[in-house]
Amino acid sequence: MNIMPFQFHSAPVRVVEREGEPWFVAKDVAELLGYKRSRDAISQHCKGAVKHRLPTESGTQDMQIIPERDVYRLVMRSKMPEAEAFEEWVVGEVLPAIRKQGSYSLNKPEDLSKMDVLKMALESEEQRLKLEQEKQDLIAQIEEAAPKVSFTEQVQRAPDTISVAEAAKIIGTGQRRLFDFLRNIGWISRRNEPYQEKIEQGLLNVKLSNFQHPEHGLKQSVTTVVTGKGLTKLKQLWDKHHPQLH
């Protein structure tokens, strides 16, 4: 089996010919794209992976190789900033080089007819359009999940407790409406103070602060605050009682 060695930013990428098509050594691609567990990534994302015996520095070994479409699957799911550049390198340099050297086609370049050239160009354009559609589908999935990710990140970044006003902003409502809702679900009293049960459950807490009253001197105020655990639970209850807002 003919092996064509390429390099992307000094990293080796081995390509072999199988049934007239280019196949990439899966380990090379996965490691280059930053997958820490390359075997898991190949098993999960590469539907067409097969094993082939290939010569290596330590002798002939069974290695997994993947078709072009699985290379694109690894690219789309990679978190490496170089992933897009790698994709362009494969499409713009590797595949044309393979075609030119004849390992992607049994015909020599000079033997190709105009019809063959047009066919190859059409196949490349079809592959590009297919890849673009897969990208758009993946972007749509990410955007659909964005509100959930955004809320989770806000909870993780929030301090130990936040005010009801801040909780209302995160949930997507007004402070007064959230206070009404907290009373309706039995979390706070008519004076907007949390019930002891909710404090013990770790959902709410109180913030004490002193202020100077013009007639009665130093006084203490009690402010209801929401914990991270409480915010997560509160968001679930709010969404359940207000499905029309989603």
Short mmCIF file of C-alpha atoms in Angstrom, two decimals:
data_model
loop_
_atom_site.label_atom_id
_atom_site.label_comp_id
_atom_site.label_asym_id
_atom_site.label_seq_id
_atom_site.Cartn_x
_atom_site.Cartn_y
_atom_site.Cartn_z
CA MET A 1 0.00 0.00 0.00
CA ASN A 2 1.45 3.34 -1.10
CA ILE A 3 1.96 5.78 1.79
CA MET A 4 2.18 9.51 1.09
CA PRO A 5 3.70 11.46 4.01
CA PHE A 6 2.53 15.05 4.49
CA GLN A 7 3.27 17.59 7.21
CA PHE A 8 1.00 20.22 8.71
CA HIS A 9 2.91 22.68 10.92
CA SER A 10 5.68 20.05 11.27
CA ALA A 11 3.18 17.38 12.41
CA PRO A 12 3.11 14.20 10.28
CA VAL A 13 -0.07 13.26 8.42
CA ARG A 14 0.12 9.96 6.55
CA VAL A 15 -2.22 9.28 3.63
CA VAL A 16 -2.70 5.95 1.88
CA GLU A 17 -4.59 4.85 -1.22
CA ARG A 18 -7.40 2.34 -0.76
CA GLU A 19 -9.59 1.30 -3.67
CA GLY A 20 -8.55 4.41 -5.57
CA GLU A 21 -9.49 6.79 -2.73
CA PRO A 22 -7.33 8.71 -0.22
CA TRP A 23 -7.48 7.41 3.36
CA PHE A 24 -5.83 9.17 6.29
CA VAL A 25 -4.09 7.57 9.27
CA ALA A 26 -6.69 8.30 11.95
CA LYS A 27 -4.21 8.67 14.82
CA ASP A 28 -2.27 11.38 12.94
CA VAL A 29 -5.41 13.44 12.29
CA ALA A 30 -6.94 13.04 15.77
CA GLU A 31 -3.75 13.97 17.63
CA LEU A 32 -3.08 16.92 15.34
CA LEU A 33 -6.61 18.24 16.04
CA GLY A 34 -6.05 18.12 19.80
CA TYR A 35 -8.04 15.07 20.84
CA LYS A 36 -6.48 13.86 24.10
CA ARG A 37 -8.09 10.43 23.75
CA SER A 38 -7.58 9.81 20.07
CA ARG A 39 -8.98 6.27 20.17
CA ASP A 40 -12.23 7.43 21.77
CA ALA A 41 -12.56 10.29 19.27
CA ILE A 42 -12.02 7.94 16.33
CA SER A 43 -14.51 5.41 17.70
CA GLN A 44 -17.13 8.09 18.37
CA HIS A 45 -16.84 10.28 15.27
CA CYS A 46 -15.32 8.16 12.50
CA LYS A 47 -18.01 5.86 11.12
CA GLY A 48 -15.87 4.60 8.25
CA ALA A 49 -12.67 3.74 10.14
CA VAL A 50 -11.01 0.45 9.18
CA LYS A 51 -7.79 -1.30 10.21
CA HIS A 52 -4.90 -1.79 7.81
CA ARG A 53 -1.38 -3.08 8.24
CA LEU A 54 1.05 -0.26 7.61
CA PRO A 55 4.84 -0.04 7.87
CA THR A 56 6.13 2.07 10.78
CA GLU A 57 9.53 2.76 12.35
CA SER A 58 8.94 -0.13 14.77
CA GLY A 59 7.73 -2.55 12.09
CA THR A 60 4.44 -3.33 10.38
CA GLN A 61 1.42 -2.56 12.58
CA ASP A 62 -2.37 -2.62 12.40
CA MET A 63 -3.49 1.01 12.24
CA GLN A 64 -6.85 2.64 11.75
CA ILE A 65 -7.34 4.67 8.60
CA ILE A 66 -10.31 6.92 7.82
CA PRO A 67 -11.89 8.25 4.62
CA GLU A 68 -12.03 11.93 3.72
CA ARG A 69 -15.52 12.44 5.17
CA ASP A 70 -14.36 11.27 8.63
CA VAL A 71 -11.49 13.75 8.52
CA TYR A 72 -14.09 16.51 8.19
CA ARG A 73 -16.08 15.07 11.11
CA LEU A 74 -13.01 15.29 13.34
CA VAL A 75 -12.33 18.83 12.11
CA MET A 76 -15.86 20.04 12.90
CA ARG A 77 -15.76 18.69 16.45
CA SER A 78 -12.23 19.85 17.24
CA LYS A 79 -11.73 22.73 19.69
CA MET A 80 -8.31 23.59 18.28
CA PRO A 81 -8.11 27.04 16.63
CA GLU A 82 -5.99 25.48 13.86
CA ALA A 83 -8.78 23.08 12.86
CA GLU A 84 -10.15 25.34 10.14
CA ALA A 85 -6.67 25.93 8.73
CA PHE A 86 -6.07 22.17 8.73
CA GLU A 87 -9.29 21.62 6.80
CA GLU A 88 -8.25 24.21 4.20
CA TRP A 89 -4.83 22.55 3.97
CA VAL A 90 -6.41 19.14 3.30
CA VAL A 91 -8.75 20.50 0.64
CA GLY A 92 -6.33 22.99 -0.92
CA GLU A 93 -3.01 21.13 -0.78
CA VAL A 94 -3.22 17.47 0.19
CA LEU A 95 -6.00 16.30 -2.11
CA PRO A 96 -4.70 18.21 -5.17
CA ALA A 97 -1.20 16.82 -4.51
CA ILE A 98 -2.56 13.28 -4.34
CA ARG A 99 -4.44 13.72 -7.60
CA LYS A 100 -1.38 15.23 -9.27
CA GLN A 101 0.93 12.41 -8.17
CA GLY A 102 -1.50 9.80 -9.42
CA SER A 103 -2.18 7.88 -6.20
CA TYR A 104 -5.72 9.18 -6.14
CA SER A 105 -6.27 8.19 -9.74
CA LEU A 106 -4.83 5.41 -11.86
CA ASN A 107 -4.42 7.87 -14.74
CA LYS A 108 -1.41 10.11 -15.06
CA PRO A 109 -2.19 13.85 -15.05
CA GLU A 110 -1.37 14.18 -18.74
CA ASP A 111 -3.75 11.29 -19.56
CA LEU A 112 -6.74 13.05 -18.00
CA SER A 113 -9.33 14.27 -20.47
CA LYS A 114 -11.21 17.54 -20.11
CA MET A 115 -14.21 15.49 -18.99
CA ASP A 116 -12.10 13.86 -16.24
CA VAL A 117 -10.90 17.25 -15.05
CA LEU A 118 -14.45 18.61 -15.00
CA LYS A 119 -15.65 15.53 -13.12
CA MET A 120 -12.92 15.94 -10.49
CA ALA A 121 -13.76 19.63 -10.09
CA LEU A 122 -17.46 18.80 -9.72
CA GLU A 123 -16.74 16.15 -7.09
CA SER A 124 -14.62 18.63 -5.12
CA GLU A 125 -17.39 21.25 -5.25
CA GLU A 126 -19.99 18.70 -4.17
CA GLN A 127 -17.80 17.72 -1.23
CA ARG A 128 -17.32 21.36 -0.28
CA LEU A 129 -21.08 22.01 -0.36
CA LYS A 130 -21.77 18.89 1.68
CA LEU A 131 -19.20 19.94 4.28
CA GLU A 132 -20.66 23.45 4.42
CA GLN A 133 -24.14 22.03 5.03
CA GLU A 134 -22.82 19.79 7.83
CA LYS A 135 -21.19 22.85 9.39
CA GLN A 136 -24.43 24.84 9.24
CA ASP A 137 -26.35 21.95 10.83
CA LEU A 138 -23.79 21.76 13.62
CA ILE A 139 -23.95 25.53 14.18
CA ALA A 140 -27.75 25.32 14.39
CA GLN A 141 -27.48 22.61 17.06
CA ILE A 142 -25.04 24.72 19.07
CA GLU A 143 -27.25 27.82 18.83
CA GLU A 144 -30.28 25.80 19.94
CA ALA A 145 -28.40 24.66 23.03
CA ALA A 146 -26.98 28.15 23.72
CA PRO A 147 -29.67 29.35 26.20
CA LYS A 148 -29.05 26.32 28.44
CA VAL A 149 -25.30 26.77 28.26
CA SER A 150 -25.64 30.48 28.94
CA PHE A 151 -27.77 29.93 32.06
CA THR A 152 -25.41 27.27 33.42
CA GLU A 153 -22.41 29.55 32.88
CA GLN A 154 -24.20 32.41 34.66
CA VAL A 155 -24.87 30.20 37.70
CA GLN A 156 -21.27 29.00 37.78
CA ARG A 157 -19.90 32.52 37.53
CA ALA A 158 -22.29 33.97 40.10
CA PRO A 159 -21.07 34.60 43.67
CA ASP A 160 -22.33 32.43 46.57
CA THR A 161 -25.55 34.46 46.75
CA ILE A 162 -27.24 37.05 44.55
CA SER A 163 -30.12 39.45 45.07
CA VAL A 164 -33.64 38.72 43.86
CA ALA A 165 -33.22 41.53 41.32
CA GLU A 166 -30.10 39.85 39.89
CA ALA A 167 -31.85 36.48 39.85
CA ALA A 168 -34.75 38.03 37.95
CA LYS A 169 -32.39 39.33 35.26
CA ILE A 170 -30.81 35.90 34.79
CA ILE A 171 -34.19 34.15 34.64
CA GLY A 172 -35.55 36.78 32.27
CA THR A 173 -38.26 38.55 34.23
CA GLY A 174 -38.78 41.55 36.50
CA GLN A 175 -37.98 41.82 40.21
CA ARG A 176 -41.62 42.38 41.26
CA ARG A 177 -42.86 39.39 39.25
CA LEU A 178 -40.18 37.17 40.76
CA PHE A 179 -41.09 38.26 44.30
CA ASP A 180 -44.74 37.43 43.55
CA PHE A 181 -43.67 34.04 42.21
CA LEU A 182 -41.53 33.32 45.29
CA ARG A 183 -44.52 34.03 47.52
CA ASN A 184 -46.82 31.89 45.39
CA ILE A 185 -44.52 28.84 45.55
CA GLY A 186 -44.04 29.25 49.30
CA TRP A 187 -40.42 30.32 49.44
CA ILE A 188 -40.88 33.73 51.11
CA SER A 189 -43.40 35.42 53.41
CA ARG A 190 -45.62 38.39 52.66
CA ARG A 191 -42.80 40.58 54.02
CA ASN A 192 -40.47 39.11 51.36
CA GLU A 193 -38.43 37.27 53.98
CA PRO A 194 -37.37 33.64 53.34
CA TYR A 195 -38.94 30.81 55.28
CA GLN A 196 -36.53 28.93 57.54
CA GLU A 197 -37.17 25.70 55.63
CA LYS A 198 -35.83 27.23 52.40
CA ILE A 199 -32.75 28.52 54.21
CA GLU A 200 -32.07 25.05 55.63
CA GLN A 201 -32.50 23.55 52.15
CA GLY A 202 -29.79 25.89 50.87
CA LEU A 203 -32.11 27.63 48.40
CA LEU A 204 -32.31 31.08 50.02
CA ASN A 205 -30.47 33.07 52.66
CA VAL A 206 -30.59 36.49 54.28
CA LYS A 207 -28.22 39.41 54.12
CA LEU A 208 -28.15 41.65 57.18
CA SER A 209 -27.12 45.27 56.90
CA ASN A 210 -27.22 48.28 59.22
CA PHE A 211 -28.62 51.68 58.35
CA GLN A 212 -29.17 54.94 60.21
CA HIS A 213 -32.84 55.77 60.73
CA PRO A 214 -33.50 59.54 61.06
CA GLU A 215 -35.77 59.04 64.10
CA HIS A 216 -34.90 55.67 65.61
CA GLY A 217 -31.14 55.65 65.12
CA LEU A 218 -29.22 52.54 64.05
CA LYS A 219 -31.50 49.89 62.56
CA GLN A 220 -30.96 46.55 60.84
CA SER A 221 -32.47 45.46 57.53
CA VAL A 222 -33.01 41.93 56.25
CA THR A 223 -32.62 41.25 52.53
CA THR A 224 -33.52 37.96 50.86
CA VAL A 225 -30.77 36.54 48.64
CA VAL A 226 -30.72 33.51 46.33
CA THR A 227 -28.02 30.81 46.40
CA GLY A 228 -26.57 29.09 43.33
CA LYS A 229 -28.56 25.96 44.18
CA GLY A 230 -31.67 28.06 44.67
CA LEU A 231 -31.20 29.84 41.35
CA THR A 232 -31.00 26.54 39.46
CA LYS A 233 -34.14 25.22 41.18
CA LEU A 234 -35.94 28.53 40.75
CA LYS A 235 -35.22 28.59 37.02
CA GLN A 236 -36.66 25.09 36.65
CA LEU A 237 -39.85 26.06 38.52
CA TRP A 238 -40.19 29.32 36.59
CA ASP A 239 -39.90 27.56 33.22
CA LYS A 240 -42.41 24.93 34.35
CA HIS A 241 -44.99 27.55 35.37
CA HIS A 242 -44.35 29.86 32.41
CA PRO A 243 -44.02 27.59 29.33
CA GLN A 244 -45.56 30.25 27.11
CA LEU A 245 -42.46 32.42 27.58
CA HIS A 246 -40.16 29.83 25.93
#
